[in-house]
mmCIF file of C-alpha atoms in Angstrom:
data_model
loop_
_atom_site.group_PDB
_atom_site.id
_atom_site.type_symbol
_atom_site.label_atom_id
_atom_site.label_comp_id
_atom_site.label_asym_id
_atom_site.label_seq_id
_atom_site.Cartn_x
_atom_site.Cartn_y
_atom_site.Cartn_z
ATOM 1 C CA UNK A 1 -23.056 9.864 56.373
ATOM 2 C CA UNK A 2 -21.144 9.782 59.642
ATOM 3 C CA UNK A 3 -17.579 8.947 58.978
ATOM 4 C CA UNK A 4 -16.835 8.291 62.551
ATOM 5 C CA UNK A 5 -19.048 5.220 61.829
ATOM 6 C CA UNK A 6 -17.269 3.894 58.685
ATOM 7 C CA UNK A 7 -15.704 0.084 59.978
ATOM 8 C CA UNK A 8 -12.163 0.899 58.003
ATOM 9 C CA UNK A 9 -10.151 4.089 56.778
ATOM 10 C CA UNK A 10 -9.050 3.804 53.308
ATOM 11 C CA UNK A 11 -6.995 6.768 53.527
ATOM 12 C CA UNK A 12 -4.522 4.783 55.667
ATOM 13 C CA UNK A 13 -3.985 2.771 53.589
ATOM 14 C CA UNK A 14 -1.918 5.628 51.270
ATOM 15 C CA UNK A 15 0.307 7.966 51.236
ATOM 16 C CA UNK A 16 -2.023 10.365 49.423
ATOM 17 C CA UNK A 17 -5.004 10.652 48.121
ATOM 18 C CA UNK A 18 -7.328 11.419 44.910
ATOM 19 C CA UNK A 19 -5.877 14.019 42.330
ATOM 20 C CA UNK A 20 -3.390 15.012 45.148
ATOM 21 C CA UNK A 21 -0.834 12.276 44.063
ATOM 22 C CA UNK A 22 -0.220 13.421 40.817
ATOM 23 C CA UNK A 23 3.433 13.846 39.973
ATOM 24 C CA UNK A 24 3.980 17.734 40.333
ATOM 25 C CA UNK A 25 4.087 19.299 36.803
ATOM 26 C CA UNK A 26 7.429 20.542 36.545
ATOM 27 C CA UNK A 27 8.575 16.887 37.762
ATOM 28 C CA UNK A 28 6.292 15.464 35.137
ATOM 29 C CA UNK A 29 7.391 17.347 32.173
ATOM 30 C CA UNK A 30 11.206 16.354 32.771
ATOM 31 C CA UNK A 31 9.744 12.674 32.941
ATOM 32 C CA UNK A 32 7.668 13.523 29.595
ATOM 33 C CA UNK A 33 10.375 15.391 28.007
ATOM 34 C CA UNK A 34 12.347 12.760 26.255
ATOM 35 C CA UNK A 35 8.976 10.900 25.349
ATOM 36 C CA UNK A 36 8.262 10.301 21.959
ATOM 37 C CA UNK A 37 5.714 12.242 20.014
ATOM 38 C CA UNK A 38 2.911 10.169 18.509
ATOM 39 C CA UNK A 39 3.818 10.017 15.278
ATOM 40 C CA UNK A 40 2.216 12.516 12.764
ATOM 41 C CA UNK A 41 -1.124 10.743 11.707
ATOM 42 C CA UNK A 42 -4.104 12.727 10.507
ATOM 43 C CA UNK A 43 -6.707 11.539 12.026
ATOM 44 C CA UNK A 44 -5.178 11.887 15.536
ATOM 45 C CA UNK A 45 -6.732 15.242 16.317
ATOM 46 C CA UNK A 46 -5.586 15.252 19.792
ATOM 47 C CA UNK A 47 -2.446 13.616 21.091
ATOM 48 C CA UNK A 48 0.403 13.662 23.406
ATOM 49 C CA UNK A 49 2.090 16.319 21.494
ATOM 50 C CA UNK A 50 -0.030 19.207 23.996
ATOM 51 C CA UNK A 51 -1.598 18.949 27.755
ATOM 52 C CA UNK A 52 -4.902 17.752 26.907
ATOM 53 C CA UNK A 53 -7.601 16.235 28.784
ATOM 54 C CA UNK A 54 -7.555 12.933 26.736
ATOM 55 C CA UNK A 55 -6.331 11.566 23.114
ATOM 56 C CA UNK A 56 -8.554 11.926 20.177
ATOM 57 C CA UNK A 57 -8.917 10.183 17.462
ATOM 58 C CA UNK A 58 -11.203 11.112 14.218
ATOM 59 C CA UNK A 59 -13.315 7.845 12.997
ATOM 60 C CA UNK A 60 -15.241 9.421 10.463
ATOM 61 C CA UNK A 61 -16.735 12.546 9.024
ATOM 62 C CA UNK A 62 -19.155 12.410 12.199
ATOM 63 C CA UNK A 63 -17.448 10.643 14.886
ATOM 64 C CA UNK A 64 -14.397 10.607 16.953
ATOM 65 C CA UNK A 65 -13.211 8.577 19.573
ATOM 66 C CA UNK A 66 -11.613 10.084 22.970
ATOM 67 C CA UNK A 67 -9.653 8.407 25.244
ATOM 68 C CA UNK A 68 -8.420 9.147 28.728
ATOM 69 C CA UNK A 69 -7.678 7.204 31.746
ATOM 70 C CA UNK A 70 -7.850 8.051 35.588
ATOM 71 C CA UNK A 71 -7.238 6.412 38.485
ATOM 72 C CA UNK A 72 -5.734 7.411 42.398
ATOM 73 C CA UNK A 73 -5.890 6.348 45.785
ATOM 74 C CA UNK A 74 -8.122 7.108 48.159
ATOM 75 C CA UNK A 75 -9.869 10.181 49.402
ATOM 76 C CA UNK A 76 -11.875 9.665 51.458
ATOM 77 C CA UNK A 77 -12.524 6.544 53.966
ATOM 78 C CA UNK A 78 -15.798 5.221 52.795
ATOM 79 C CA UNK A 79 -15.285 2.243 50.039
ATOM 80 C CA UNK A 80 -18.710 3.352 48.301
ATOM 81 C CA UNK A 81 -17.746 7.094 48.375
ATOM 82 C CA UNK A 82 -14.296 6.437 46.942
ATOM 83 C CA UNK A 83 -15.854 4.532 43.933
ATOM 84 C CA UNK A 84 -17.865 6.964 43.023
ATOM 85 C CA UNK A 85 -15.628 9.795 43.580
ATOM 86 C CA UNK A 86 -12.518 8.148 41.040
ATOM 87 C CA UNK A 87 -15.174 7.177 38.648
ATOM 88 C CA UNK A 88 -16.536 10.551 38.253
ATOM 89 C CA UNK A 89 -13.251 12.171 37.869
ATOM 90 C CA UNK A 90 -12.402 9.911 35.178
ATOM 91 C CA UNK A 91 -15.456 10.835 33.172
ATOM 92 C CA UNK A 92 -14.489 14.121 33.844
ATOM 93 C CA UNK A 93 -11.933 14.482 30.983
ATOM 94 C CA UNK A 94 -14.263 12.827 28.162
ATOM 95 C CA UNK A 95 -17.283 15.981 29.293
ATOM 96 C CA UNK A 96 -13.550 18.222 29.214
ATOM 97 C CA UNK A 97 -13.349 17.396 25.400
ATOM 98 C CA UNK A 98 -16.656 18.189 24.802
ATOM 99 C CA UNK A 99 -18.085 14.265 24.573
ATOM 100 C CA UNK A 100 -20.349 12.341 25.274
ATOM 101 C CA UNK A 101 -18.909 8.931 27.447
ATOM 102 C CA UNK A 102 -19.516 5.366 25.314
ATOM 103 C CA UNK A 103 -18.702 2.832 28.279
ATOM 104 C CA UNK A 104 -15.718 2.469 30.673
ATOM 105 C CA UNK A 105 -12.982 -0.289 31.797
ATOM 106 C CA UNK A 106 -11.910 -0.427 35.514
ATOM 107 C CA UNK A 107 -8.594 -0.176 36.485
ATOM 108 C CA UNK A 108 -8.245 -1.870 40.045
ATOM 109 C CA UNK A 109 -4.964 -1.968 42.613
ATOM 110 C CA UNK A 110 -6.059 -3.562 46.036
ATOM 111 C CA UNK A 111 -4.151 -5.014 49.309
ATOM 112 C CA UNK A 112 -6.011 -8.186 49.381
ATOM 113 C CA UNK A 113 -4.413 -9.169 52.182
ATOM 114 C CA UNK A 114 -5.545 -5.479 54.112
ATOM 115 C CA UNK A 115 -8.462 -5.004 52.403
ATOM 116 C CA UNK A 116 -11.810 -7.442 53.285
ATOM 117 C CA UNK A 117 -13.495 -8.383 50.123
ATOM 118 C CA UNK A 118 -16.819 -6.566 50.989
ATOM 119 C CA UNK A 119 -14.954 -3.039 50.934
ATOM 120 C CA UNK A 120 -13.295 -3.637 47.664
ATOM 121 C CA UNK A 121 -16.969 -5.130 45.908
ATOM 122 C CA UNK A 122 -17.857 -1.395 47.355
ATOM 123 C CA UNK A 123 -15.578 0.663 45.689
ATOM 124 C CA UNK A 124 -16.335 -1.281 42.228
ATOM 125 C CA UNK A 125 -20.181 -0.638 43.199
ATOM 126 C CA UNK A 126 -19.105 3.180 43.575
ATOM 127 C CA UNK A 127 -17.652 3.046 40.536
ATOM 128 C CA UNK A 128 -20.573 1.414 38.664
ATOM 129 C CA UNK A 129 -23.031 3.428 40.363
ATOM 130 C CA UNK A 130 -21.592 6.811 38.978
ATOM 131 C CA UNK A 131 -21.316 5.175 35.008
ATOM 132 C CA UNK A 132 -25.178 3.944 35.565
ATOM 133 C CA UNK A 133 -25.938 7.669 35.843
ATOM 134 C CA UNK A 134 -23.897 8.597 33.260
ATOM 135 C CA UNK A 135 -25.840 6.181 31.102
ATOM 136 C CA UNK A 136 -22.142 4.042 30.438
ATOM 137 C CA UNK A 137 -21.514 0.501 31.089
ATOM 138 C CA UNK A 138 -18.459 -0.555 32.743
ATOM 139 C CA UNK A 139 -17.148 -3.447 30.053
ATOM 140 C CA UNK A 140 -14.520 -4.614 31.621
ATOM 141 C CA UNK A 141 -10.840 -3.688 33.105
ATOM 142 C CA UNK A 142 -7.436 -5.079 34.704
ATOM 143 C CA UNK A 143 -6.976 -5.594 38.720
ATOM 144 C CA UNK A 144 -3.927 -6.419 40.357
ATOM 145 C CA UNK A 145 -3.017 -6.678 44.189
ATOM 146 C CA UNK A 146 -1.019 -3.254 44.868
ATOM 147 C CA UNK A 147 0.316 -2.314 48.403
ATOM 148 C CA UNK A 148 -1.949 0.753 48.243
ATOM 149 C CA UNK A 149 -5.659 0.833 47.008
ATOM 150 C CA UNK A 150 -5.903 1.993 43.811
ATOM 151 C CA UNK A 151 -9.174 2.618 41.600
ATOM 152 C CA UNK A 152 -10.422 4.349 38.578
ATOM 153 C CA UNK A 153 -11.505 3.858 34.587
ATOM 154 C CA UNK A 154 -10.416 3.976 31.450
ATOM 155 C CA UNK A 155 -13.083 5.872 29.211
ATOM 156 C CA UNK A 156 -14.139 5.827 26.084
ATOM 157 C CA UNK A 157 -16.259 8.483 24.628
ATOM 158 C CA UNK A 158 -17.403 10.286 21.074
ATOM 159 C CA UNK A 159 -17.510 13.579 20.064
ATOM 160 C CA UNK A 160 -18.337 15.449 16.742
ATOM 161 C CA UNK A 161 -14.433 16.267 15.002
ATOM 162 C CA UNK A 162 -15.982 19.501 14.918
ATOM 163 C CA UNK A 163 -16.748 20.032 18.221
ATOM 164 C CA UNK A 164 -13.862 18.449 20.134
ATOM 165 C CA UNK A 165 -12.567 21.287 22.511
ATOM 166 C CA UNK A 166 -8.888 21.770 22.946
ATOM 167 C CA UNK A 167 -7.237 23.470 25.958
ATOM 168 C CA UNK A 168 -5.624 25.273 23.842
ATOM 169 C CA UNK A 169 -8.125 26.934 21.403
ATOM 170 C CA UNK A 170 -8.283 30.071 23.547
ATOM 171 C CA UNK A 171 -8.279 33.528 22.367
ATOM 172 C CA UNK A 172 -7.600 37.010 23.285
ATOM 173 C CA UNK A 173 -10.535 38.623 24.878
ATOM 174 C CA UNK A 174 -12.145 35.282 25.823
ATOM 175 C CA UNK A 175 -13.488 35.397 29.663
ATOM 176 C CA UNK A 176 -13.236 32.128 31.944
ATOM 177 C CA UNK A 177 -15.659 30.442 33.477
ATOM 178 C CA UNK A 178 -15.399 27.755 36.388
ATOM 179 C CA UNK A 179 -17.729 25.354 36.916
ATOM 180 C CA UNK A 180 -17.449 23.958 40.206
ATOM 181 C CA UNK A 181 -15.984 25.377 43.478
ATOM 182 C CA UNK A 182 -12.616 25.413 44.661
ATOM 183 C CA UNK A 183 -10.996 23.745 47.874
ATOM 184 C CA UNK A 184 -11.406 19.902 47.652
ATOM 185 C CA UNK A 185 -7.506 19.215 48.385
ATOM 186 C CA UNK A 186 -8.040 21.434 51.723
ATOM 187 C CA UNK A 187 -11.021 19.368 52.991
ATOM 188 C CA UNK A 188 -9.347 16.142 52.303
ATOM 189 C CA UNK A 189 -6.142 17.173 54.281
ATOM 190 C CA UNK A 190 -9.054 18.133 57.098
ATOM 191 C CA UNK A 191 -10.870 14.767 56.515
ATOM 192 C CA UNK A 192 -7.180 12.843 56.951
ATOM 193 C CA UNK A 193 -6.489 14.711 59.980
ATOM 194 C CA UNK A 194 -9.940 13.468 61.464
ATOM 195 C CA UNK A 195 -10.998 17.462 61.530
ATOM 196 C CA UNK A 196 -13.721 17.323 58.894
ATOM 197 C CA UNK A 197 -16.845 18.196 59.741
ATOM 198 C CA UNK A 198 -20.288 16.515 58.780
ATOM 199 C CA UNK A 199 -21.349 19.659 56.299
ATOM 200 C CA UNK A 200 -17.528 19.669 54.758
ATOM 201 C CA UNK A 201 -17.418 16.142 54.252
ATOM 202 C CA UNK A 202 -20.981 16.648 52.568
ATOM 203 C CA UNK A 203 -20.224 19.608 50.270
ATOM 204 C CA UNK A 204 -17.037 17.828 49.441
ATOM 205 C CA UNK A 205 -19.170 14.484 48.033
ATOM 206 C CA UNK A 206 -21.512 16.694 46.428
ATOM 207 C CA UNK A 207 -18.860 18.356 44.277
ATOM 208 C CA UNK A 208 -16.660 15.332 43.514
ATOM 209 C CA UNK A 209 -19.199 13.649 42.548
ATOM 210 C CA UNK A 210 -20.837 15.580 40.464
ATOM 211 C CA UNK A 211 -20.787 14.804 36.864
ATOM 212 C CA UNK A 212 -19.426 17.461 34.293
ATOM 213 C CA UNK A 213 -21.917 16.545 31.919
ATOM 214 C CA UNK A 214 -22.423 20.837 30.805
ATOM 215 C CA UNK A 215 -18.988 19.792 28.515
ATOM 216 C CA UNK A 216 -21.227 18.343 25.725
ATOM 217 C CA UNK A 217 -23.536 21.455 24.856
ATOM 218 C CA UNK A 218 -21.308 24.135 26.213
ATOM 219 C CA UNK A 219 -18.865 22.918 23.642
ATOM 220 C CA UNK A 220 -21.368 22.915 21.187
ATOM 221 C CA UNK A 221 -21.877 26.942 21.438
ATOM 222 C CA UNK A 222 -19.683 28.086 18.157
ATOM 223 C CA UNK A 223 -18.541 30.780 20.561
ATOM 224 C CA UNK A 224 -16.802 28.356 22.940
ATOM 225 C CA UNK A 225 -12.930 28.064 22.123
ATOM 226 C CA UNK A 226 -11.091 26.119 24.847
ATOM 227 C CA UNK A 227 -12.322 23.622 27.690
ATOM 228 C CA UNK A 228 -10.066 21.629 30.200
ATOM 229 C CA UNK A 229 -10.952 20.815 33.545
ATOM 230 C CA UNK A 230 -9.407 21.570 37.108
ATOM 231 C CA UNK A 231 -7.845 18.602 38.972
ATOM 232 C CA UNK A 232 -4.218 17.688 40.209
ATOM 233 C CA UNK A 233 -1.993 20.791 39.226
ATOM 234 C CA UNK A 234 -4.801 23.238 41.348
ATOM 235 C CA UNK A 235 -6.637 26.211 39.326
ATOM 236 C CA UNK A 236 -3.395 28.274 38.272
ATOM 237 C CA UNK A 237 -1.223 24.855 37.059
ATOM 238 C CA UNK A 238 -4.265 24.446 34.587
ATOM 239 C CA UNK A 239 -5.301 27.603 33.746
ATOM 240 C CA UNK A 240 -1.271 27.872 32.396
ATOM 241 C CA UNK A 241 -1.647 25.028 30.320
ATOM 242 C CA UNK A 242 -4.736 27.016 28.544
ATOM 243 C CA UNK A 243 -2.791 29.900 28.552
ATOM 244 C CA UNK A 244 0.461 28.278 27.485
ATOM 245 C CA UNK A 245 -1.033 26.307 24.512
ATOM 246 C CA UNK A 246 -2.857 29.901 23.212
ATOM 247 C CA UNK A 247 0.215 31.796 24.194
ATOM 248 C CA UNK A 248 -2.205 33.817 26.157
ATOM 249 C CA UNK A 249 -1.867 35.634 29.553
ATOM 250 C CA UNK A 250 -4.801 35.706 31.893
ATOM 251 C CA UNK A 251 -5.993 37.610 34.667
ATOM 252 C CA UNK A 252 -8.214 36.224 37.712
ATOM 253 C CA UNK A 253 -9.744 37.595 40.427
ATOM 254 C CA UNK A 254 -9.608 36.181 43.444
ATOM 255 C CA UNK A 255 -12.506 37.356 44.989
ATOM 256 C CA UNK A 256 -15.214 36.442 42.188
ATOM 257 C CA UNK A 257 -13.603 32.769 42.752
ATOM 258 C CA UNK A 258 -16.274 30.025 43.722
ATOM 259 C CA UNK A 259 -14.851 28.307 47.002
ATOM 260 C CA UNK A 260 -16.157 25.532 49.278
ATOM 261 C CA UNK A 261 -17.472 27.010 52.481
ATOM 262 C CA UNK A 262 -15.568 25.035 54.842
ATOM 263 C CA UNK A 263 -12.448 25.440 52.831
ATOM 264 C CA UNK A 264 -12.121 28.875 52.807
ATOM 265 C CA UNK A 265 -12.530 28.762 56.675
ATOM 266 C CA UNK A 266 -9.677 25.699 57.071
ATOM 267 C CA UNK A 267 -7.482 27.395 54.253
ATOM 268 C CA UNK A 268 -7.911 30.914 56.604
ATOM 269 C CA UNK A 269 -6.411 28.594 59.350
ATOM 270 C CA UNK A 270 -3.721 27.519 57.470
ATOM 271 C CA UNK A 271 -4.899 23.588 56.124
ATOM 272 C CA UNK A 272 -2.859 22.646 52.783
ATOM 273 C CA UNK A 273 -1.930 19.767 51.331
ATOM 274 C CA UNK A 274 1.887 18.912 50.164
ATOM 275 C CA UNK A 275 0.903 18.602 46.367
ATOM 276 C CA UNK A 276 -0.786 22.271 47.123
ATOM 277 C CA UNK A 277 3.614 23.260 47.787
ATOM 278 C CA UNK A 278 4.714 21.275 44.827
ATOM 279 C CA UNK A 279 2.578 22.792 42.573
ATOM 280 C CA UNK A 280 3.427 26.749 43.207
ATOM 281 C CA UNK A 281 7.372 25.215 43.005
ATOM 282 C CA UNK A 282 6.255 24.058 39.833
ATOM 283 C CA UNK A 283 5.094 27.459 38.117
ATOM 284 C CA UNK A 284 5.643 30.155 40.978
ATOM 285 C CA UNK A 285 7.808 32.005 37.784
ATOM 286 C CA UNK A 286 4.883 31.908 35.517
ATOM 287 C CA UNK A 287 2.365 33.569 38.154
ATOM 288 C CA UNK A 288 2.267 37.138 39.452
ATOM 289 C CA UNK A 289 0.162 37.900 42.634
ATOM 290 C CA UNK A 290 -0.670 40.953 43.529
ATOM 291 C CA UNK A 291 0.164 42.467 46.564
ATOM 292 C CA UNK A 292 -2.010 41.349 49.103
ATOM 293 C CA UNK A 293 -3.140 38.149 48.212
ATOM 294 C CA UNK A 294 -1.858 36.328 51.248
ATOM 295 C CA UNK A 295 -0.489 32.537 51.700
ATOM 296 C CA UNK A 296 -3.418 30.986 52.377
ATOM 297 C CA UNK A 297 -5.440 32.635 48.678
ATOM 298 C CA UNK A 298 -2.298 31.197 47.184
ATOM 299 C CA UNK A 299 -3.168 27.762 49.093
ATOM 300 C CA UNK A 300 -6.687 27.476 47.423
ATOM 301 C CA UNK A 301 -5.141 28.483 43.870
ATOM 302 C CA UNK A 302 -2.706 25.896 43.974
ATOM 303 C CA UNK A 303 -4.960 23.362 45.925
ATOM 304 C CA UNK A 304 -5.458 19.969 43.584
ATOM 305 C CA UNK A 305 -8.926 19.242 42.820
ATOM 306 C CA UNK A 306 -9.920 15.841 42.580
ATOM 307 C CA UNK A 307 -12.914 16.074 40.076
ATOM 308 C CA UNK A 308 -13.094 19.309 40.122
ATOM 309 C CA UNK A 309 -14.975 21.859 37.622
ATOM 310 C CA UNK A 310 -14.492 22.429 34.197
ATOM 311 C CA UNK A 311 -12.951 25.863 33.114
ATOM 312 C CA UNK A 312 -14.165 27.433 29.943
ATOM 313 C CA UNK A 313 -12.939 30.014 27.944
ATOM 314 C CA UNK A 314 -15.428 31.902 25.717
ATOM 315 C CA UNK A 315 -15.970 35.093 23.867
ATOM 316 C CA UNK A 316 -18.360 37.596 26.146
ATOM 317 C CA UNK A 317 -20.719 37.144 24.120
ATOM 318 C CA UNK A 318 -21.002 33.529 25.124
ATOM 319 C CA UNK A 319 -20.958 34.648 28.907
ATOM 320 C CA UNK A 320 -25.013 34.134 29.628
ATOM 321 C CA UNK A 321 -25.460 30.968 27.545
ATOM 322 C CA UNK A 322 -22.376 29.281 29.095
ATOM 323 C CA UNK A 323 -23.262 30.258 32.494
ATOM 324 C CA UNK A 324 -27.253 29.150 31.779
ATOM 325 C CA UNK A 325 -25.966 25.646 30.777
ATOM 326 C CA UNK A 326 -24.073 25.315 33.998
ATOM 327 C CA UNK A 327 -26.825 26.762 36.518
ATOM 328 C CA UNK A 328 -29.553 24.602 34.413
ATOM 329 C CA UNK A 329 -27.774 21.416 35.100
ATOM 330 C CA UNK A 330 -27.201 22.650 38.336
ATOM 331 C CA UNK A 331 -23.633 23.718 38.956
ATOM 332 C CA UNK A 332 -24.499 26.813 40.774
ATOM 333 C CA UNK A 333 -21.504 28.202 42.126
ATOM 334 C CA UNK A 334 -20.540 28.476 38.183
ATOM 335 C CA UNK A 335 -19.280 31.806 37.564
ATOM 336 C CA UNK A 336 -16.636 34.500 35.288
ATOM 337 C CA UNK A 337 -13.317 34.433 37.537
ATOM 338 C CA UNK A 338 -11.591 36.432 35.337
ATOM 339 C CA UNK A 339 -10.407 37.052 31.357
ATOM 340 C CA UNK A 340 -7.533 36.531 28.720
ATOM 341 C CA UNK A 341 -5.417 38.550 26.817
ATOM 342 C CA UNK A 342 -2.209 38.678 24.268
ATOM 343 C CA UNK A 343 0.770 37.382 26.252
ATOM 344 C CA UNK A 344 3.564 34.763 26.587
ATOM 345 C CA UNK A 345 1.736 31.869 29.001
ATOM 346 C CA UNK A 346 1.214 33.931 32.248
ATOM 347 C CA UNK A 347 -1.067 34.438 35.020
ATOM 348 C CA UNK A 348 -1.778 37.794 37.246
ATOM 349 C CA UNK A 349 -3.959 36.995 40.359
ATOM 350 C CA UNK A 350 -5.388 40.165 41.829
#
């Protein structure tokens, strides 16, 4: 499409946009820190107690429920495009545990009095569009009128208890795979700026919206210990909650990373965003780069990725069958970036 064309600009509307206005992580764990644990229940195999993708709870023998919710404001200008791009992030963590989704509830925030009608029944048509190809319905949900636009889902999916994948199940040894390219956060500072071209804005729908459905049967390889996916905190702030939860170090290589054309040139000419800064202030201590990995690298590893891929961490004997799910489903920038080993939580970029 031709967003020079598009009648209104959504991101106007807010301050920031998609997985970019997260609450940094340090900030977010001295909200979370006097929050109390769920309490101690059984069949609660996944819960607020780590940094999970979403809650999960066991059902039966054969079936668990997980649970997650998502929702931002805009990223991009086009109603339609935003829709689809929130909903497909918010599936994102149910394919991050390893599920299948069930159905989804919409979470809505609009300025009626901004916003006409017709753009708002497009972002819900976004929304719906993306959970019709997922094979979900959208049952339901809660709207309110909010001074910013606001969209995403609740959902609801199942999982085997015996397949749900933690992000913290990691081992020593495992290598890590990434599913999707990096640099979303840099094109959507470009897009805001009105500096996005018509291939960048293309490459950046393709990815965003592009469903992590490989989470199902990659977590059904037995060789397949930890899954999370990339979003808000940028490659390194998730890649420490693996390696925190496993009390694991890792090391990644810059240069086998997978990274949106465009973005790599804008990041080279210094594009960032501002949660891209609050991020590295969040866990600069917990990350060593290696001397010559310049500001702008740092940049796209701290750079939040609004549905972005899924990182995987598997023994290397999984490699090829991880890797073949990805590039048969057609992720194929999927790729190793790099490996884990004994450690205390931390991260060496070279």
């Amino acid at each position: 499409m031709d967003t020079t064309k598009t009648p209104i600009r959504l991101t106007e509307f807010s301050h920031g946009g998609g997985c970019g206005c997260k609450i940094a992580p340090a900030m977010l764990s001295d909200i979370l820190s006097t929050s109390p644990i769920a309490a101690l229940c059984p069949d609660l195999l996944v819960g607020n107690d780590s940094s999970d993708d979403a809650a999960v709870y066991r059902i039966n023998d054969q079936q668990a429920i997980v649970a997650t919710t998502d929702f931002f404001m805009p990223i991009v200008d086009d109603p339609f495009d935003f829709g689809r791009i929130a909903a497909t992030n918010a599936l994102s963590d149910v394919y991050a545990m390893g599920a299948k989704p069930l159905f989804a509830l919409a979470i809505v925030g609009m300025p009626v009095d901004k916003l006409p009608i017709a753009a708002i029944q497009q972002i819900l048509a976004g929304g719906a569009s993306v959970c019709n190809d997922a094979g979900i319905p959208i049952a339901g949900g809660h709207s309110i009128d909010s001074p910013e636009p606001i969209y995403g889902l609740v959902a609801i999916g199942i999982v085997h208890p015996d397949k749900v994948k933690r992000n913290d199940g990691a081992r020593a040894g495992d290598v890590l795979i990434l599913g999707k390219p990096l640099g979303i956060g840099i094109l959507s500072a470009a897009l805001k700026k009105g500096e996005l071209g018509e291939r960048g804005y293309r490459d950046m729908l393709a990815s965003t919206t592009q469903l992590n459905t490989p989470g199902a049967p990659v977590a059904d390889l037995p060789d397949v210990h930890a899954l999370t996916d990339v979003t808000g905190f940028g490659l390194l702030g998730h890649l420490l909650e693996m390696c925190r939860g496993a009390g694991l170090d890792a090391d990644v290589e810059f240069n086998r990373l997978p990274i949106l054309a465009d973005a790599l040139r804008l990041a080279e000419s210094g594009y960032a965003t501002g949660a891209s800064t609050r991020n590295w202030a969040s866990y600069a201590k917990s990350v060593q780069l290696a001397e010559g990995v310049s500001e702008w690298q740092k940049k796209l590893l701290t750079d939040p990725q609004t549905s972005g891929g899924l990182l995987v961490a598997c023994a290397p004997g999984a490699e090829a069958n991880v890797l073949a799910i990805f590039h048969d489903q057609g992720f194929a920038s999927a790729c190793k970036i790099g490996s884990l080993r004994a450690g205390k939580g931390e991260i060496a970029v070279r």
